[in-house]
Amino acid sequence: MKLYGVTGYKNAGKTGLMVRLVTEFTARGLTVSTIKHAHHATDIDHEGRDSFRHRQAGAAQVLVCSPVRWALMTELRGAAEPTLDDLLTRLNPADLVLIEGYKSAPHPKIEAHRFETGQPLLAAENPTIRAVASNAQPVTHCPLFHLDNTIAIADFIAAEVGL
């Protein structure tokens, strides 16, 4: 599977770019999977749901299945967070895996950047960042794209990974 990341500071436009890239690559006929890293306790089900009650009761894993989707939740219960490599082994084969976050992981990335955040570019200090997508014109040694130019960004990523 080909891997490419989208990274950047909070409110930089990472998720919006990810969504647009998934839409673009799937429109090109590719199978795309995603991994998103969160720095906080993320809950995908909520109090009152049966699966929530199963987890609260102490289940290590809860698999929920319906006619339209299934999901497997694993409670770490104090164990170490799985590595990105561990998580990748759990995905079905896909043409492209887009990874949101994981700033320091070794896969190639594009940095999402919004001028309004006031944050500096990560690209200056992170050699895995191959391009910057911004709503401004920051000074960078990397190729620079407008944050909303999804087709050009997708073309760049496709060329980078050989799709």
PDB file of C-alpha atoms in Angstrom:
ATOM      1  CA  MET A   1       0.000   0.000   0.000  1.00  0.00           C
ATOM      2  CA  LYS A   2       1.150   3.513  -0.762  1.00  0.00           C
ATOM      3  CA  LEU A   3       1.245   5.886   2.216  1.00  0.00           C
ATOM      4  CA  TYR A   4       1.024   9.659   2.327  1.00  0.00           C
ATOM      5  CA  GLY A   5       0.350  11.950   5.228  1.00  0.00           C
ATOM      6  CA  VAL A   6      -1.322  15.251   5.934  1.00  0.00           C
ATOM      7  CA  THR A   7       0.080  17.023   8.962  1.00  0.00           C
ATOM      8  CA  GLY A   8       0.038  20.458  10.531  1.00  0.00           C
ATOM      9  CA  TYR A   9      -0.980  22.359  13.607  1.00  0.00           C
ATOM     10  CA  LYS A  10      -4.500  22.427  15.059  1.00  0.00           C
ATOM     11  CA  ASN A  11      -7.031  24.304  12.864  1.00  0.00           C
ATOM     12  CA  ALA A  12      -4.630  24.307   9.908  1.00  0.00           C
ATOM     13  CA  GLY A  13      -7.076  22.569   7.574  1.00  0.00           C
ATOM     14  CA  LYS A  14      -5.834  18.980   7.837  1.00  0.00           C
ATOM     15  CA  THR A  15      -9.214  17.269   8.020  1.00  0.00           C
ATOM     16  CA  GLY A  16     -10.746  19.356   5.238  1.00  0.00           C
ATOM     17  CA  LEU A  17      -7.776  18.561   3.001  1.00  0.00           C
ATOM     18  CA  MET A  18      -8.011  14.862   3.897  1.00  0.00           C
ATOM     19  CA  VAL A  19     -11.710  14.767   2.981  1.00  0.00           C
ATOM     20  CA  ARG A  20     -11.093  16.513  -0.332  1.00  0.00           C
ATOM     21  CA  LEU A  21      -8.189  14.185  -1.143  1.00  0.00           C
ATOM     22  CA  VAL A  22     -10.221  11.063  -0.359  1.00  0.00           C
ATOM     23  CA  THR A  23     -12.989  12.375  -2.621  1.00  0.00           C
ATOM     24  CA  GLU A  24     -10.511  13.175  -5.415  1.00  0.00           C
ATOM     25  CA  PHE A  25      -8.606   9.880  -5.273  1.00  0.00           C
ATOM     26  CA  THR A  26     -11.750   7.759  -5.085  1.00  0.00           C
ATOM     27  CA  ALA A  27     -13.141   9.681  -8.082  1.00  0.00           C
ATOM     28  CA  ARG A  28      -9.969   8.597  -9.896  1.00  0.00           C
ATOM     29  CA  GLY A  29     -10.921   4.985  -9.202  1.00  0.00           C
ATOM     30  CA  LEU A  30      -8.500   4.322  -6.356  1.00  0.00           C
ATOM     31  CA  THR A  31      -9.277   2.507  -3.133  1.00  0.00           C
ATOM     32  CA  VAL A  32      -8.372   4.817  -0.255  1.00  0.00           C
ATOM     33  CA  SER A  33      -8.181   4.129   3.461  1.00  0.00           C
ATOM     34  CA  THR A  34      -7.375   6.646   6.177  1.00  0.00           C
ATOM     35  CA  ILE A  35      -5.791   6.709   9.599  1.00  0.00           C
ATOM     36  CA  LYS A  36      -6.234   9.691  11.895  1.00  0.00           C
ATOM     37  CA  HIS A  37      -4.239  10.291  15.052  1.00  0.00           C
ATOM     38  CA  ALA A  38      -5.887  12.056  17.967  1.00  0.00           C
ATOM     39  CA  HIS A  39      -4.035  13.421  20.975  1.00  0.00           C
ATOM     40  CA  HIS A  40      -6.977  12.919  23.317  1.00  0.00           C
ATOM     41  CA  ALA A  41      -9.366  10.150  24.333  1.00  0.00           C
ATOM     42  CA  THR A  42     -11.529   9.823  21.245  1.00  0.00           C
ATOM     43  CA  ASP A  43     -14.879   8.103  21.593  1.00  0.00           C
ATOM     44  CA  ILE A  44     -16.722   6.826  18.546  1.00  0.00           C
ATOM     45  CA  ASP A  45     -19.711   5.631  20.463  1.00  0.00           C
ATOM     46  CA  HIS A  46     -21.537   7.315  23.264  1.00  0.00           C
ATOM     47  CA  GLU A  47     -23.149   6.714  26.608  1.00  0.00           C
ATOM     48  CA  GLY A  48     -26.393   4.820  26.289  1.00  0.00           C
ATOM     49  CA  ARG A  49     -25.290   2.801  23.248  1.00  0.00           C
ATOM     50  CA  ASP A  50     -24.955  -0.953  23.757  1.00  0.00           C
ATOM     51  CA  SER A  51     -21.343  -0.939  22.564  1.00  0.00           C
ATOM     52  CA  PHE A  52     -20.514   1.798  25.083  1.00  0.00           C
ATOM     53  CA  ARG A  53     -22.018  -0.285  27.843  1.00  0.00           C
ATOM     54  CA  HIS A  54     -19.957  -3.303  26.752  1.00  0.00           C
ATOM     55  CA  ARG A  55     -16.734  -1.239  26.936  1.00  0.00           C
ATOM     56  CA  GLN A  56     -17.718   0.275  30.286  1.00  0.00           C
ATOM     57  CA  ALA A  57     -18.287  -3.236  31.609  1.00  0.00           C
ATOM     58  CA  GLY A  58     -14.671  -4.089  30.781  1.00  0.00           C
ATOM     59  CA  ALA A  59     -14.673  -5.670  27.312  1.00  0.00           C
ATOM     60  CA  ALA A  60     -11.207  -5.484  25.743  1.00  0.00           C
ATOM     61  CA  GLN A  61     -12.701  -5.331  22.244  1.00  0.00           C
ATOM     62  CA  VAL A  62     -16.171  -4.558  20.964  1.00  0.00           C
ATOM     63  CA  LEU A  63     -17.165  -5.295  17.391  1.00  0.00           C
ATOM     64  CA  VAL A  64     -20.327  -3.644  16.116  1.00  0.00           C
ATOM     65  CA  CYS A  65     -21.834  -4.844  12.860  1.00  0.00           C
ATOM     66  CA  SER A  66     -24.800  -3.655  10.820  1.00  0.00           C
ATOM     67  CA  PRO A  67     -25.950  -4.195   7.236  1.00  0.00           C
ATOM     68  CA  VAL A  68     -24.006  -1.086   6.127  1.00  0.00           C
ATOM     69  CA  ARG A  69     -20.753  -1.088   8.200  1.00  0.00           C
ATOM     70  CA  TRP A  70     -18.794  -2.688  10.984  1.00  0.00           C
ATOM     71  CA  ALA A  71     -16.320  -1.269  13.464  1.00  0.00           C
ATOM     72  CA  LEU A  72     -13.916  -2.827  15.916  1.00  0.00           C
ATOM     73  CA  MET A  73     -13.066  -0.835  19.037  1.00  0.00           C
ATOM     74  CA  THR A  74     -10.134  -1.870  21.215  1.00  0.00           C
ATOM     75  CA  GLU A  75      -9.669  -0.529  24.719  1.00  0.00           C
ATOM     76  CA  LEU A  76      -5.998  -0.105  25.611  1.00  0.00           C
ATOM     77  CA  ARG A  77      -6.700  -0.222  29.358  1.00  0.00           C
ATOM     78  CA  GLY A  78      -3.253   1.162  30.176  1.00  0.00           C
ATOM     79  CA  ALA A  79      -1.348  -0.636  27.396  1.00  0.00           C
ATOM     80  CA  ALA A  80       0.878   1.369  25.072  1.00  0.00           C
ATOM     81  CA  GLU A  81      -0.681   3.119  22.095  1.00  0.00           C
ATOM     82  CA  PRO A  82      -0.143   0.992  18.955  1.00  0.00           C
ATOM     83  CA  THR A  83       2.457   2.237  16.505  1.00  0.00           C
ATOM     84  CA  LEU A  84       1.452   3.420  13.059  1.00  0.00           C
ATOM     85  CA  ASP A  85       3.042   0.265  11.620  1.00  0.00           C
ATOM     86  CA  ASP A  86       0.886  -1.881  13.929  1.00  0.00           C
ATOM     87  CA  LEU A  87      -2.241  -0.031  12.808  1.00  0.00           C
ATOM     88  CA  LEU A  88      -1.375  -0.376   9.123  1.00  0.00           C
ATOM     89  CA  THR A  89      -1.337  -4.183   9.466  1.00  0.00           C
ATOM     90  CA  ARG A  90      -4.992  -4.037  10.529  1.00  0.00           C
ATOM     91  CA  LEU A  91      -6.173  -2.342   7.317  1.00  0.00           C
ATOM     92  CA  ASN A  92      -7.489  -4.184   4.300  1.00  0.00           C
ATOM     93  CA  PRO A  93      -5.339  -3.678   1.188  1.00  0.00           C
ATOM     94  CA  ALA A  94      -5.898  -0.305  -0.506  1.00  0.00           C
ATOM     95  CA  ASP A  95      -4.240   1.644  -3.300  1.00  0.00           C
ATOM     96  CA  LEU A  96      -3.504   4.549  -0.979  1.00  0.00           C
ATOM     97  CA  VAL A  97      -3.567   5.118   2.764  1.00  0.00           C
ATOM     98  CA  LEU A  98      -3.850   8.772   3.760  1.00  0.00           C
ATOM     99  CA  ILE A  99      -2.619   9.441   7.278  1.00  0.00           C
ATOM    100  CA  GLU A 100      -3.706  12.504   9.257  1.00  0.00           C
ATOM    101  CA  GLY A 101      -1.318  13.535  12.003  1.00  0.00           C
ATOM    102  CA  TYR A 102       1.706  11.445  12.977  1.00  0.00           C
ATOM    103  CA  LYS A 103       4.059  14.409  12.435  1.00  0.00           C
ATOM    104  CA  SER A 104       7.219  12.519  13.348  1.00  0.00           C
ATOM    105  CA  ALA A 105       6.507   9.231  11.533  1.00  0.00           C
ATOM    106  CA  PRO A 106       8.809   8.508   8.563  1.00  0.00           C
ATOM    107  CA  HIS A 107       6.212   8.460   5.753  1.00  0.00           C
ATOM    108  CA  PRO A 108       6.070  11.410   3.305  1.00  0.00           C
ATOM    109  CA  LYS A 109       3.644  14.209   4.145  1.00  0.00           C
ATOM    110  CA  ILE A 110       2.120  17.448   2.988  1.00  0.00           C
ATOM    111  CA  GLU A 111       1.733  20.178   5.580  1.00  0.00           C
ATOM    112  CA  ALA A 112      -1.621  21.935   5.847  1.00  0.00           C
ATOM    113  CA  HIS A 113      -1.100  25.542   6.923  1.00  0.00           C
ATOM    114  CA  ARG A 114      -3.448  28.435   7.599  1.00  0.00           C
ATOM    115  CA  PHE A 115      -2.046  31.920   8.044  1.00  0.00           C
ATOM    116  CA  GLU A 116      -4.685  32.749  10.706  1.00  0.00           C
ATOM    117  CA  THR A 117      -3.298  30.183  13.171  1.00  0.00           C
ATOM    118  CA  GLY A 118      -0.107  32.216  13.563  1.00  0.00           C
ATOM    119  CA  GLN A 119       1.912  29.003  13.627  1.00  0.00           C
ATOM    120  CA  PRO A 120       5.237  28.618  11.815  1.00  0.00           C
ATOM    121  CA  LEU A 121       5.730  25.969   9.166  1.00  0.00           C
ATOM    122  CA  LEU A 122       6.700  22.517  10.379  1.00  0.00           C
ATOM    123  CA  ALA A 123       8.399  21.878   7.029  1.00  0.00           C
ATOM    124  CA  ALA A 124      11.468  23.889   8.016  1.00  0.00           C
ATOM    125  CA  GLU A 125      12.334  21.311  10.699  1.00  0.00           C
ATOM    126  CA  ASN A 126      10.706  18.140   9.343  1.00  0.00           C
ATOM    127  CA  PRO A 127      12.357  16.452   6.337  1.00  0.00           C
ATOM    128  CA  THR A 128       9.387  14.093   5.825  1.00  0.00           C
ATOM    129  CA  ILE A 129       7.250  17.060   4.747  1.00  0.00           C
ATOM    130  CA  ARG A 130       7.538  17.157   0.961  1.00  0.00           C
ATOM    131  CA  ALA A 131       5.141  20.041   0.219  1.00  0.00           C
ATOM    132  CA  VAL A 132       3.076  22.747   1.885  1.00  0.00           C
ATOM    133  CA  ALA A 133      -0.606  23.507   1.248  1.00  0.00           C
ATOM    134  CA  SER A 134      -1.416  26.971   2.567  1.00  0.00           C
ATOM    135  CA  ASN A 135      -3.931  29.788   2.228  1.00  0.00           C
ATOM    136  CA  ALA A 136      -0.971  32.204   2.240  1.00  0.00           C
ATOM    137  CA  GLN A 137       2.456  32.458   0.614  1.00  0.00           C
ATOM    138  CA  PRO A 138       4.838  31.290   3.359  1.00  0.00           C
ATOM    139  CA  VAL A 139       8.526  31.036   2.593  1.00  0.00           C
ATOM    140  CA  THR A 140       9.406  27.371   2.217  1.00  0.00           C
ATOM    141  CA  HIS A 141      11.950  25.169   0.497  1.00  0.00           C
ATOM    142  CA  CYS A 142       9.123  22.759  -0.426  1.00  0.00           C
ATOM    143  CA  PRO A 143       6.690  22.920  -3.317  1.00  0.00           C
ATOM    144  CA  LEU A 144       3.830  25.231  -2.317  1.00  0.00           C
ATOM    145  CA  PHE A 145       0.163  24.708  -3.201  1.00  0.00           C
ATOM    146  CA  HIS A 146      -2.926  26.680  -2.325  1.00  0.00           C
ATOM    147  CA  LEU A 147      -4.746  24.796   0.429  1.00  0.00           C
ATOM    148  CA  ASP A 148      -7.890  24.556  -1.729  1.00  0.00           C
ATOM    149  CA  ASN A 149      -6.133  23.334  -4.902  1.00  0.00           C
ATOM    150  CA  THR A 150      -7.075  19.716  -4.299  1.00  0.00           C
ATOM    151  CA  ILE A 151      -6.416  18.503  -7.844  1.00  0.00           C
ATOM    152  CA  ALA A 152      -2.848  19.856  -7.918  1.00  0.00           C
ATOM    153  CA  ILE A 153      -2.167  18.442  -4.436  1.00  0.00           C
ATOM    154  CA  ALA A 154      -3.584  15.048  -5.440  1.00  0.00           C
ATOM    155  CA  ASP A 155      -1.481  15.084  -8.627  1.00  0.00           C
ATOM    156  CA  PHE A 156       1.620  15.841  -6.539  1.00  0.00           C
ATOM    157  CA  ILE A 157       0.880  13.019  -4.081  1.00  0.00           C
ATOM    158  CA  ALA A 158       0.116  10.575  -6.899  1.00  0.00           C
ATOM    159  CA  ALA A 159       3.443  11.380  -8.544  1.00  0.00           C
ATOM    160  CA  GLU A 160       5.272  11.091  -5.219  1.00  0.00           C
ATOM    161  CA  VAL A 161       3.945   7.576  -4.498  1.00  0.00           C
ATOM    162  CA  GLY A 162       3.820   6.348  -8.090  1.00  0.00           C
ATOM    163  CA  LEU A 163       0.071   6.106  -8.639  1.00  0.00           C
TER     164      LEU A 163
END
